[in-house]
Short mmCIF file of C-alpha atoms and ligand atoms in Angstrom, two decimals:
data_model
loop_
_atom_site.label_atom_id
_atom_site.label_comp_id
_atom_site.label_asym_id
_atom_site.label_seq_id
_atom_site.Cartn_x
_atom_site.Cartn_y
_atom_site.Cartn_z
CA UNK B 27 0.00 0.00 0.00
CA UNK B 28 2.31 2.66 -1.28
CA UNK B 29 1.91 5.38 -3.87
CA UNK B 30 4.34 7.71 -5.60
CA UNK B 31 4.03 11.47 -5.31
CA UNK B 32 3.41 11.72 -9.05
CA UNK B 33 0.59 9.20 -8.99
CA UNK B 34 -1.08 10.72 -5.99
CA UNK B 35 -0.91 14.20 -7.53
CA UNK B 36 -2.55 12.78 -10.64
CA UNK B 37 -5.30 11.16 -8.56
CA UNK B 38 -5.95 14.40 -6.76
CA UNK B 39 -5.84 16.27 -10.08
CA UNK B 40 -3.18 18.73 -8.96
CA UNK B 41 0.05 19.70 -10.67
CA UNK B 42 3.02 17.76 -9.38
CA UNK B 43 4.99 20.97 -8.70
CA UNK B 44 2.16 22.39 -6.57
CA UNK B 45 1.72 19.07 -4.88
CA UNK B 46 5.37 18.80 -3.91
CA UNK B 47 5.20 22.30 -2.45
CA UNK B 48 2.13 21.31 -0.47
CA UNK B 49 3.89 18.23 0.89
CA UNK B 50 6.78 20.37 2.01
CA UNK B 51 4.39 22.74 3.76
CA UNK B 52 2.93 19.72 5.51
CA UNK B 53 6.38 18.87 6.82
CA UNK B 54 7.58 16.22 4.38
CA UNK B 55 11.26 16.74 3.71
CA UNK B 56 13.20 16.58 0.45
CA UNK B 57 10.22 15.42 -1.58
CA UNK B 58 10.84 14.22 -5.12
CA UNK B 59 8.35 13.17 -7.78
CA UNK B 60 9.25 9.51 -7.33
CA UNK B 61 9.05 9.82 -3.57
CA UNK B 62 6.85 7.03 -2.18
CA UNK B 63 4.20 7.70 0.44
CA UNK B 64 2.65 5.00 2.58
CA UNK B 65 -1.14 4.57 2.71
CA UNK B 66 -1.46 6.46 5.98
CA UNK B 67 0.43 9.52 4.78
CA UNK B 68 -1.26 9.42 1.38
CA UNK B 69 -4.64 9.36 3.12
CA UNK B 70 -3.76 12.34 5.30
CA UNK B 71 -2.52 14.34 2.34
CA UNK B 72 -5.62 13.44 0.31
CA UNK B 73 -7.78 14.81 3.09
CA UNK B 74 -5.92 18.11 2.78
CA UNK B 75 -7.45 18.23 -0.69
CA UNK B 76 -10.90 17.28 0.62
CA UNK B 77 -10.70 13.79 -0.85
CA UNK B 78 -12.00 10.68 0.87
CA UNK B 79 -8.98 8.42 1.02
CA UNK B 80 -10.21 5.08 -0.37
CA UNK B 81 -6.96 4.08 -1.99
CA UNK B 82 -6.67 0.52 -3.24
CA UNK B 83 -3.60 -1.68 -2.91
CA UNK B 84 -2.40 -0.72 -6.41
CA UNK B 85 -2.40 2.96 -5.51
CA UNK B 86 -5.57 3.92 -7.39
CA UNK B 87 -9.23 4.18 -6.47
CA UNK B 88 -10.11 2.20 -9.59
CA UNK B 89 -11.12 5.27 -11.60
CA UNK B 90 -9.36 6.61 -14.71
CA UNK B 91 -7.47 9.90 -14.57
CA UNK B 92 -5.52 11.99 -17.06
CA UNK B 93 -1.78 11.57 -17.01
CA UNK B 94 0.17 14.04 -14.87
CA UNK B 95 1.71 17.07 -16.60
CA UNK B 96 5.14 16.51 -18.14
CA UNK B 97 8.25 18.31 -17.00
CA UNK B 98 9.12 21.36 -19.16
CA UNK B 99 12.10 19.46 -20.64
CA UNK B 100 9.96 16.51 -21.71
CA UNK B 101 7.24 18.81 -23.03
CA UNK B 102 9.72 20.66 -25.22
CA UNK B 103 10.59 17.36 -26.95
CA UNK B 104 7.03 16.78 -28.17
CA UNK B 105 5.81 17.65 -31.67
CA UNK B 106 3.62 20.72 -32.21
CA UNK B 107 -0.13 20.28 -32.41
CA UNK B 108 -2.87 22.40 -34.03
CA UNK B 109 -4.28 25.15 -31.79
CA UNK B 110 -7.95 24.97 -30.81
CA UNK B 111 -9.81 28.22 -31.44
CA UNK B 112 -13.20 29.53 -30.32
CA UNK B 113 -14.85 32.45 -32.09
CA UNK B 114 -16.70 34.95 -29.93
CA UNK B 115 -18.23 38.38 -30.38
CA UNK B 116 -21.41 40.44 -30.54
CA UNK B 117 -24.44 39.05 -32.37
CA UNK B 118 -24.45 39.81 -36.13
CA UNK B 119 -20.80 40.83 -36.14
CA UNK B 120 -20.05 37.90 -38.45
CA UNK B 121 -18.94 34.89 -36.36
CA UNK B 122 -20.93 32.38 -38.41
CA UNK B 123 -19.93 33.95 -41.70
CA UNK B 124 -16.23 33.74 -40.85
CA UNK B 125 -16.58 30.15 -39.63
CA UNK B 126 -18.46 29.17 -42.79
CA UNK B 127 -15.77 30.75 -44.92
CA UNK B 128 -13.05 28.83 -43.14
CA UNK B 129 -15.05 25.60 -43.05
CA UNK B 130 -15.33 25.73 -46.82
CA UNK B 131 -11.56 25.26 -46.88
CA UNK B 132 -11.60 22.42 -44.35
CA UNK B 133 -9.38 19.42 -45.14
CA UNK B 134 -12.13 16.93 -45.43
CA UNK B 135 -14.37 18.97 -47.69
CA UNK B 136 -11.56 20.00 -49.95
CA UNK B 137 -9.71 16.78 -50.53
CA UNK B 138 -12.41 14.16 -50.71
CA UNK B 139 -15.53 16.01 -51.68
CA UNK B 140 -17.40 15.02 -48.54
CA UNK B 141 -20.39 17.02 -47.38
CA UNK B 142 -19.53 19.24 -44.43
CA UNK B 143 -21.52 18.40 -41.36
CA UNK B 144 -21.83 20.01 -38.00
CA UNK B 145 -19.89 17.88 -35.54
CA UNK B 146 -18.89 20.68 -33.17
CA UNK B 147 -15.47 21.44 -34.66
CA UNK B 148 -13.50 21.33 -37.88
CA UNK B 149 -9.89 21.53 -38.91
CA UNK B 150 -8.50 23.95 -41.48
CA UNK B 151 -5.29 23.15 -43.39
CA UNK B 152 -2.94 26.01 -44.18
CA UNK B 153 -0.54 26.47 -47.05
CA UNK B 154 2.29 26.02 -44.54
CA UNK B 155 1.08 22.46 -43.90
CA UNK B 156 -0.10 23.44 -40.42
CA UNK B 157 -3.65 23.11 -39.19
CA UNK B 158 -6.03 25.07 -37.02
CA UNK B 159 -9.01 23.52 -35.26
CA UNK B 160 -12.08 25.71 -34.87
CA UNK B 161 -14.92 24.95 -32.49
CA UNK B 162 -17.91 25.65 -34.68
CA UNK B 163 -20.41 26.60 -32.03
CA UNK B 164 -19.75 30.30 -31.72
CA UNK B 165 -20.94 32.10 -28.67
CA UNK B 166 -20.28 32.55 -25.03
CA UNK B 167 -22.73 30.03 -23.66
CA UNK B 168 -20.91 27.06 -25.20
CA UNK B 169 -17.57 28.39 -23.99
CA UNK B 170 -18.86 28.93 -20.46
CA UNK B 171 -20.68 25.59 -20.31
CA UNK B 172 -17.48 23.76 -21.14
CA UNK B 173 -15.49 25.82 -18.69
CA UNK B 174 -18.05 25.31 -15.94
CA UNK B 175 -17.51 21.57 -16.40
CA UNK B 176 -13.76 22.05 -16.02
CA UNK B 177 -12.99 21.61 -19.70
CA UNK B 178 -10.32 24.02 -20.81
CA UNK B 179 -10.73 23.22 -24.45
CA UNK B 180 -9.83 26.52 -26.07
CA UNK B 181 -6.26 27.72 -26.68
CA UNK B 182 -7.11 30.99 -28.42
CA UNK B 183 -10.22 33.17 -28.67
CA UNK B 184 -10.84 35.03 -31.93
CA UNK B 185 -12.86 38.09 -30.97
CA UNK B 186 -14.95 39.23 -33.93
CA UNK B 187 -15.82 42.94 -33.95
CA UNK B 188 -17.73 44.44 -36.89
CA UNK B 189 -15.84 47.43 -38.28
CA UNK B 190 -19.09 49.34 -38.86
CA UNK B 191 -20.49 48.72 -35.39
CA UNK B 192 -17.41 48.55 -33.13
CA UNK B 193 -17.42 47.33 -29.53
CA UNK B 194 -20.88 46.28 -28.31
CA UNK B 195 -22.17 44.74 -25.03
CA UNK B 196 -21.50 41.14 -26.07
CA UNK B 197 -18.02 42.15 -27.24
CA UNK B 198 -17.29 43.32 -23.71
CA UNK B 199 -18.80 40.14 -22.30
CA UNK B 200 -16.65 37.98 -24.60
CA UNK B 201 -13.53 39.85 -23.46
CA UNK B 202 -14.47 39.13 -19.85
CA UNK B 203 -15.02 35.43 -20.54
CA UNK B 204 -11.71 35.08 -22.37
CA UNK B 205 -9.83 36.98 -19.69
CA UNK B 206 -11.29 35.07 -16.77
CA UNK B 207 -10.44 31.80 -18.55
CA UNK B 208 -6.97 33.24 -19.22
CA UNK B 209 -7.28 32.48 -22.92
CA UNK B 210 -5.35 34.86 -25.20
CA UNK B 211 -7.31 36.91 -27.74
CA UNK B 212 -6.80 37.74 -31.40
CA UNK B 213 -9.14 40.44 -32.74
CA UNK B 214 -10.75 39.97 -36.15
CA UNK B 215 -12.07 43.34 -37.29
CA UNK B 216 -14.78 42.12 -39.65
CA UNK B 217 -16.89 43.61 -42.46
CA UNK B 218 -13.88 45.55 -43.66
CA UNK B 219 -15.47 45.48 -47.15
CA UNK B 220 -18.20 47.84 -46.00
CA UNK B 221 -17.84 51.55 -46.85
CA UNK B 222 -18.73 52.54 -43.27
CA UNK B 223 -15.94 50.33 -41.90
CA UNK B 224 -13.82 52.17 -39.33
CA UNK B 225 -11.13 49.82 -37.96
CA UNK B 226 -9.30 52.64 -36.14
CA UNK B 227 -12.37 53.35 -34.05
CA UNK B 228 -12.62 49.63 -33.18
CA UNK B 229 -9.01 49.64 -31.94
CA UNK B 230 -9.62 52.72 -29.81
CA UNK B 231 -12.80 51.26 -28.35
CA UNK B 232 -10.96 48.01 -27.58
CA UNK B 233 -8.15 49.91 -25.90
CA UNK B 234 -10.79 51.51 -23.70
CA UNK B 235 -11.85 47.99 -22.67
CA UNK B 236 -8.31 47.22 -21.59
CA UNK B 237 -7.37 45.26 -24.73
CA UNK B 238 -3.84 46.35 -25.56
CA UNK B 239 -3.76 46.16 -29.34
CA UNK B 240 -0.47 45.92 -31.22
CA UNK B 241 -0.92 49.25 -32.99
CA UNK B 242 -0.97 50.99 -29.63
CA UNK B 243 2.11 49.17 -28.36
CA UNK B 244 0.29 46.20 -26.84
CA UNK B 245 0.50 42.48 -27.61
CA UNK B 246 -2.97 41.72 -28.93
CA UNK B 247 -2.97 41.18 -32.69
CA UNK B 248 -5.75 42.70 -34.78
CA UNK B 249 -6.53 41.58 -38.31
CA UNK B 250 -8.86 43.31 -40.76
CA UNK B 251 -11.07 40.71 -42.44
CA UNK B 252 -14.21 40.20 -44.42
CA UNK B 253 -16.09 36.98 -43.84
CA UNK B 254 -18.06 37.84 -46.94
CA UNK B 255 -15.23 38.29 -49.47
CA UNK B 256 -12.58 36.29 -47.62
CA UNK B 257 -10.27 39.30 -47.57
CA UNK B 258 -7.73 39.05 -44.72
CA UNK B 259 -8.77 35.53 -43.67
CA UNK B 260 -5.32 34.07 -44.54
CA UNK B 261 -3.79 36.82 -42.36
CA UNK B 262 -6.10 35.84 -39.52
CA UNK B 263 -5.04 32.21 -39.90
CA UNK B 264 -1.39 33.24 -39.89
CA UNK B 265 -1.91 35.35 -36.77
CA UNK B 266 -3.39 32.27 -35.08
CA UNK B 267 -0.48 29.96 -36.02
CA UNK B 268 2.07 32.58 -35.00
CA UNK B 269 0.46 32.95 -31.59
CA UNK B 270 0.21 29.17 -31.27
CA UNK B 271 3.95 28.91 -31.88
CA UNK B 272 4.65 31.53 -29.23
CA UNK B 273 2.36 29.73 -26.79
CA UNK B 274 4.20 26.53 -27.75
CA UNK B 275 1.26 24.15 -28.16
CA UNK B 276 2.60 20.60 -28.16
CA UNK B 277 1.25 17.13 -27.47
CA UNK B 278 2.38 13.53 -27.45
CA UNK B 279 0.81 11.52 -30.30
CA UNK B 280 2.11 8.28 -28.76
CA UNK B 281 0.59 8.57 -25.30
CA UNK B 282 -2.63 7.05 -24.03
CA UNK B 283 -5.54 8.93 -25.64
CA UNK B 284 -7.08 11.84 -23.73
CA UNK B 285 -9.60 14.32 -25.04
CA UNK B 286 -12.77 16.29 -24.49
CA UNK B 287 -16.30 15.51 -25.59
CA UNK B 288 -17.47 18.53 -27.62
CA UNK B 289 -20.99 17.29 -28.23
CA UNK B 290 -23.04 14.14 -28.35
CA UNK B 291 -26.04 13.10 -30.39
CA UNK B 292 -27.97 10.07 -31.56
CA UNK B 293 -27.82 9.10 -35.21
CA UNK B 294 -29.00 6.14 -37.24
CA UNK B 295 -25.68 4.53 -36.41
CA UNK B 296 -26.40 4.91 -32.69
CA UNK B 297 -24.94 7.20 -30.08
CA UNK B 298 -22.09 9.34 -31.37
CA UNK B 299 -19.95 12.05 -29.82
CA UNK B 300 -17.37 14.43 -31.18
CA UNK B 301 -14.12 13.99 -29.31
CA UNK B 302 -11.38 16.57 -29.52
CA UNK B 303 -8.19 14.59 -29.05
CA UNK B 304 -5.84 16.33 -26.61
CA UNK B 305 -3.04 13.82 -26.52
CA UNK B 306 -2.37 10.41 -28.06
CA UNK B 307 -3.75 9.03 -31.33
CA UNK B 308 -7.28 7.67 -31.45
CA UNK B 309 -7.93 4.63 -33.63
CA UNK B 310 -10.74 2.26 -34.45
CA UNK B 311 -10.98 -0.44 -31.77
CA UNK B 312 -9.66 1.83 -29.01
CA UNK B 313 -11.70 1.95 -25.84
CA UNK B 314 -12.74 5.33 -24.46
CA UNK B 315 -14.49 6.21 -21.24
CA UNK B 316 -16.34 9.55 -20.91
CA UNK B 317 -18.33 10.40 -17.78
CA UNK B 318 -20.26 7.25 -17.02
CA UNK B 319 -20.35 5.80 -20.50
CA UNK B 320 -17.82 4.10 -22.74
CA UNK B 321 -17.23 2.84 -26.26
CA UNK B 322 -15.11 0.44 -28.21
CA UNK B 323 -14.66 2.70 -31.23
CA UNK B 324 -16.36 1.11 -34.24
CA UNK B 325 -15.51 3.91 -36.64
CA UNK B 326 -14.19 7.47 -36.74
CA UNK B 327 -15.72 10.13 -38.98
CA UNK B 328 -14.39 13.58 -39.76
CA UNK B 329 -16.41 16.76 -40.34
CA UNK B 330 -17.09 15.70 -43.93
CA UNK B 331 -18.74 12.50 -42.75
CA UNK B 332 -15.84 10.46 -44.13
CA UNK B 333 -14.22 7.55 -42.34
CA UNK B 334 -10.74 8.25 -40.99
CA UNK B 335 -8.28 5.70 -39.68
CA UNK B 336 -6.69 7.66 -36.89
CA UNK B 337 -6.80 11.08 -35.29
CA UNK B 338 -3.96 12.82 -33.50
CA UNK B 339 -3.73 15.66 -30.96
CA UNK B 340 -5.66 18.87 -31.57
CA UNK B 341 -8.05 17.20 -34.02
CA UNK B 342 -11.80 16.65 -33.68
CA UNK B 343 -13.48 13.42 -34.73
CA UNK B 344 -16.88 11.83 -34.43
CA UNK B 345 -16.74 8.61 -32.43
CA UNK B 346 -19.52 6.01 -32.44
CA UNK B 347 -20.41 2.94 -30.40
CA UNK B 348 -21.21 4.63 -27.07
CA UNK B 349 -23.29 2.68 -24.55
CA UNK B 350 -24.92 5.88 -23.29
CA UNK B 351 -24.84 9.38 -24.69
CA UNK B 352 -21.70 11.25 -23.55
CA UNK B 353 -22.15 14.84 -22.43
CA UNK B 354 -20.35 17.91 -23.80
CA UNK B 355 -17.48 18.87 -21.54
CA UNK B 356 -16.84 15.32 -20.31
CA UNK B 357 -13.26 14.19 -20.41
CA UNK B 358 -12.65 11.18 -22.69
CA UNK B 359 -9.90 8.85 -21.50
CA UNK B 360 -8.60 5.66 -23.06
CA UNK B 361 -9.11 2.49 -21.04
CA UNK B 362 -6.99 -0.64 -21.37
CA UNK B 363 -9.83 -2.99 -22.17
CA UNK B 364 -13.60 -3.30 -22.08
CA UNK B 365 -13.47 -4.76 -18.60
CA UNK B 366 -11.68 -1.71 -17.21
CA UNK B 367 -14.05 0.63 -19.06
CA UNK B 368 -17.08 -1.16 -17.64
CA UNK B 369 -15.61 -1.12 -14.13
CA UNK B 370 -14.77 2.57 -14.29
CA UNK B 371 -18.22 3.58 -15.51
CA UNK B 372 -19.83 1.44 -12.83
CA UNK B 373 -17.64 3.03 -10.19
CA UNK B 374 -18.51 6.52 -11.42
CA UNK B 375 -22.22 5.72 -11.48
CA UNK B 376 -21.93 4.48 -7.91
CA UNK B 377 -20.09 7.64 -6.88
CA UNK B 378 -22.89 9.76 -8.34
CA UNK B 379 -25.56 7.61 -6.70
CA UNK B 380 -23.79 7.87 -3.38
CA UNK B 381 -23.75 11.66 -3.65
CA UNK B 382 -27.40 11.66 -4.70
CA UNK B 383 -28.29 9.42 -1.77
CA UNK B 384 -26.47 11.67 0.66
CA UNK B 385 -28.51 14.59 -0.66
CA UNK B 386 -31.71 12.57 -0.41
CA UNK B 387 -30.91 11.57 3.15
CA UNK B 388 -30.38 15.19 4.00
CA UNK B 389 -33.76 16.08 2.49
CA UNK B 390 -35.45 13.22 4.31
CA UNK B 391 -33.88 14.14 7.63
CA UNK B 392 -34.98 17.72 7.16
CA UNK B 393 -38.50 16.50 6.37
CA UNK B 394 -38.51 14.34 9.52
CA UNK B 395 -37.22 17.18 11.64
CA UNK B 396 -40.01 19.47 10.44
CA UNK B 397 -42.58 16.72 10.97
CA UNK B 398 -41.51 16.13 14.54
CA UNK B 399 -41.48 19.86 15.25
CA UNK B 400 -44.99 20.10 13.90
CA UNK B 401 -46.12 17.13 16.00
CA UNK B 402 -44.53 18.58 19.13
CA UNK B 403 -46.31 21.86 18.52
CA UNK B 404 -49.63 20.06 18.06
CA UNK B 405 -49.13 18.07 21.26
CA UNK B 406 -48.27 21.20 23.18
CA UNK B 407 -51.41 22.87 21.85
CA UNK B 408 -53.50 19.85 22.85
CA UNK B 409 -52.00 19.88 26.36
CA UNK B 410 -52.72 23.57 26.67
CA UNK B 411 -56.32 23.04 25.54
CA UNK B 412 -56.75 20.34 28.23
CA UNK B 413 -55.61 22.85 30.83
CA UNK B 414 -58.34 25.17 29.68
CA UNK B 415 -56.10 27.61 27.87
CA UNK B 416 -57.69 28.80 24.69
CA UNK B 417 -55.80 27.46 21.69
CA UNK B 418 -53.98 29.98 19.61
CA UNK B 419 -56.03 30.46 16.52
CA UNK B 420 -54.67 28.35 13.75
CA UNK B 421 -53.52 30.11 10.64
CA UNK B 422 -56.06 29.63 7.93
CA UNK B 423 -54.97 26.83 5.65
CA UNK B 424 -53.75 28.55 2.55
CA UNK B 425 -55.31 27.77 -0.76
CA UNK B 426 -51.95 27.09 -2.36
CA UNK B 427 -52.96 25.24 -5.49
CA UNK B 428 -53.48 21.55 -6.11
CA UNK B 429 -52.53 18.72 -3.80
CA UNK B 430 -49.36 17.13 -5.13
CA UNK B 431 -48.69 13.43 -5.36
CA UNK B 432 -44.99 12.63 -5.20
CA UNK B 433 -43.18 10.27 -7.51
CA UNK B 434 -39.71 8.84 -7.82
CA UNK B 435 -38.90 7.91 -11.42
CA UNK B 436 -36.53 5.05 -12.14
CA UNK B 437 -35.67 3.98 -15.68
CA UNK B 438 -33.26 1.85 -17.69
CA UNK B 439 -31.32 4.81 -19.13
CA UNK B 440 -31.12 8.51 -18.30
CA UNK B 441 -32.82 9.50 -21.56
CA UNK B 442 -35.93 7.49 -20.77
CA UNK B 443 -35.95 8.71 -17.16
CA UNK B 444 -36.04 12.27 -18.45
CA UNK B 445 -38.75 11.44 -20.99
CA UNK B 446 -40.89 9.89 -18.24
CA UNK B 447 -40.37 12.90 -15.99
CA UNK B 448 -41.33 15.24 -18.83
CA UNK B 449 -44.47 13.33 -19.64
CA UNK B 450 -45.80 13.06 -16.10
CA UNK B 451 -44.66 16.40 -14.70
CA UNK B 452 -47.52 18.24 -16.37
CA UNK B 453 -50.31 15.76 -15.53
CA UNK B 454 -52.98 17.09 -13.23
CA UNK B 455 -55.64 19.74 -12.76
CA UNK B 456 -56.60 22.42 -10.27
CA UNK B 457 -57.13 19.87 -7.51
CA UNK B 458 -54.32 17.38 -7.87
CA UNK B 459 -50.97 17.26 -9.64
CA UNK B 460 -47.63 15.48 -9.66
CA UNK B 461 -44.39 16.29 -7.96
CA UNK B 462 -41.17 14.52 -8.99
CA UNK B 463 -39.01 13.85 -5.94
CA UNK B 464 -36.12 12.71 -8.11
CA UNK B 465 -35.29 10.51 -11.06
CA UNK B 466 -32.49 8.10 -11.73
CA UNK B 467 -31.15 5.18 -13.68
CA UNK B 468 -31.55 1.61 -12.49
CA UNK B 469 -34.16 -0.60 -10.84
CA UNK B 470 -36.06 0.80 -7.83
CA UNK B 471 -34.18 0.11 -4.58
CA UNK B 472 -35.28 -0.28 -0.98
CA UNK B 473 -33.97 3.22 -0.47
CA UNK B 474 -36.30 4.53 -3.21
CA UNK B 475 -39.23 2.83 -1.48
CA UNK B 476 -38.27 4.33 1.86
CA UNK B 477 -37.93 7.78 0.31
CA UNK B 478 -41.28 7.48 -1.49
CA UNK B 479 -42.95 6.21 1.70
CA UNK B 480 -41.62 9.16 3.67
CA UNK B 481 -43.14 11.50 1.14
CA UNK B 482 -46.34 9.41 0.92
CA UNK B 483 -45.50 9.06 -2.72
CA UNK B 484 -45.05 6.34 -5.30
CA UNK B 485 -42.52 5.03 -7.78
CA UNK B 486 -42.68 4.99 -11.56
CA UNK B 487 -40.54 2.20 -12.94
CA UNK B 488 -39.70 2.31 -16.64
CA UNK B 489 -38.19 -0.71 -18.30
CA UNK B 490 -36.26 -2.19 -15.38
CA UNK B 491 -36.90 -5.39 -13.43
CA UNK B 492 -38.04 -4.69 -9.87
CA UNK B 493 -36.24 -6.96 -7.38
CA UNK B 494 -38.75 -9.03 -5.35
CA UNK B 495 -37.52 -7.77 -1.98
CA UNK B 496 -38.15 -4.22 -3.22
CA UNK B 497 -41.73 -4.96 -4.31
CA UNK B 498 -42.31 -6.70 -0.98
CA UNK B 499 -41.12 -3.65 0.94
CA UNK B 500 -43.19 -1.34 -1.28
CA UNK B 501 -46.31 -3.41 -0.57
CA UNK B 502 -45.62 -3.28 3.13
CA UNK B 503 -45.10 0.51 3.07
CA UNK B 504 -48.09 1.26 0.88
CA UNK B 505 -45.91 2.54 -1.95
CA UNK B 506 -47.18 1.71 -5.43
CA UNK B 507 -44.66 0.81 -8.11
CA UNK B 508 -46.16 1.79 -11.47
CA UNK B 509 -44.43 -0.55 -13.82
CA UNK B 510 -44.30 -0.04 -17.58
CA UNK B 511 -42.10 0.23 -20.62
CA UNK B 512 -44.42 2.38 -22.73
CA UNK B 513 -44.64 6.09 -22.00
CA UNK B 514 -48.36 6.49 -22.65
CA UNK B 515 -49.12 3.62 -20.27
CA UNK B 516 -47.06 5.40 -17.64
CA UNK B 517 -49.14 8.50 -18.22
CA UNK B 518 -52.40 6.49 -17.97
CA UNK B 519 -51.26 4.81 -14.75
CA UNK B 520 -50.28 8.09 -13.17
CA UNK B 521 -53.60 9.68 -14.20
CA UNK B 522 -55.50 6.75 -12.69
CA UNK B 523 -53.58 7.13 -9.46
CA UNK B 524 -54.25 10.86 -9.30
CA UNK B 525 -57.96 10.40 -9.90
CA UNK B 526 -58.11 8.13 -6.83
CA UNK B 527 -56.97 11.16 -4.87
CA UNK B 528 -59.90 13.29 -5.99
CA UNK B 529 -62.67 13.51 -3.44
CA UNK B 530 -65.97 12.00 -4.65
CA UNK B 531 -68.00 14.79 -6.17
CA UNK B 532 -71.40 13.93 -4.63
P1 GDP C 11 -23.05 36.25 -36.08
O1 GDP C 11 -24.35 36.51 -35.38
O2 GDP C 11 -21.91 36.90 -35.39
O3 GDP C 11 -22.79 34.79 -36.33
O4 GDP C 11 -23.13 37.00 -37.49
P2 GDP C 11 -23.42 36.40 -38.94
O5 GDP C 11 -22.25 35.65 -39.44
O6 GDP C 11 -24.72 35.70 -38.93
O7 GDP C 11 -23.50 37.73 -39.79
C1 GDP C 11 -24.52 38.70 -39.58
C2 GDP C 11 -24.78 39.45 -40.86
O8 GDP C 11 -23.63 40.16 -41.26
C3 GDP C 11 -25.15 38.54 -42.03
O9 GDP C 11 -26.16 39.16 -42.77
C4 GDP C 11 -23.86 38.44 -42.81
O10 GDP C 11 -24.10 38.21 -44.17
C5 GDP C 11 -23.25 39.80 -42.58
N1 GDP C 11 -21.79 39.75 -42.66
C6 GDP C 11 -20.98 38.91 -41.97
N2 GDP C 11 -19.70 39.16 -42.29
C7 GDP C 11 -19.70 40.16 -43.20
C8 GDP C 11 -18.66 40.87 -43.91
O11 GDP C 11 -17.47 40.61 -43.73
N3 GDP C 11 -19.06 41.85 -44.75
C9 GDP C 11 -20.35 42.17 -44.93
N4 GDP C 11 -20.64 43.13 -45.78
N5 GDP C 11 -21.34 41.52 -44.30
C10 GDP C 11 -21.03 40.55 -43.44
#
């Protein structure tokens, strides 16, 4: 039960350098990256990072993690990789037009006559032989969603400012997003073909926003372009590659594959997701884990819908064969084999369930606390009444809408759980309606029954087999398990149950 400093840092997702410093602060002396900690010390250190130390004998918790950062010397040995660029700017300033112009020169479309498709990103080849990868969902929301999930996907932001409109509210917002993510900016002054174009004014307005443009002695490059005529676009591409060289973007094409999920969707061929490879080379047959789903890659498709054999760092590719739909912003990591992938996803699902359960327990305890307070108050009032003290007038029961019947929804996959929730959430009328306590994947458990019973609610089970001990407990607790694998039957069952709640009208 020992673990090296490097491995533990990787498990805790901290940089080795920072981690070593932390160890020294904690009183460990002369720490080196290959320094070995025993289980006890490792556990104590992990707690410093708010981690529960459940370290297995092999020094891992059974989950997959990205490889630790390389030393600067090792990094400098790696080949360069294409930079990954996000386009941001005010609405109507020309983000889509510029992307479309560049996409029309994408490798796939040009060389093989494929039909360009939206897969979340595309790669543009340059005359120099270099490539640039553009995320093709412009806008701040996508950028922030990814960042909120911890995915630092973007190397460079191209800030599009229309030369006839200059800096606008969303321009300022984009600057803030880029700066808080510490992503360097290149400014594309667009619509330069228009007679009203005034690039000098744009530069002055940007300077006022704290963007130090080159012309005024700063470091931020500005390029005059027209997304409409294509004027200046090669200069923009050159500005991007120059900056990428300065920033020294490199990656190891031979390492285990790591990447980000840019988006996921369901096609005729099943569940697919665009993966932006960060390091390593992704090939057919490789096994990838993302969030709590995994795939043995059946085929790889580029942005032209064409099959590719392999994809290296900095390149986007559509990956099929996923068990469940991966989610944008998830990290995709290569597993050794299907068995490991299955174990890791199971472990992650359990982790999530454990967190969910902890939250549920909190809610239930709170509910119980309030119940017992209410009962105590009632008893006190009854005692007081016995002693001849007039009861405090009860607050009038508020007419606060329909009575709600609570449900826990359990389903075979998250997609169907959500569909069930959607279809029953709106059932009801002025007198009675539904309330969803929570929904989840998997067969109903004893815990679900307990939770439903506490809330005097019921369980909707969609397409899973209910274990017999769970149905027995449900029966005993008066919890109904509405069992079906057809949505409209679920709706009928729920309606029937609600109508039982309605007082007879005579
Ligand atoms: P977005 O909202 O930033 O994606 O902006 P769009 O790309 O949709 O462009 C908004 C409008 O500006 C469209 O009508 C475009 O045709 C027009 N437009 C975009 N770029 C240029 C340009 O370089 N020159 C001119 N004249 N019009 C442009």
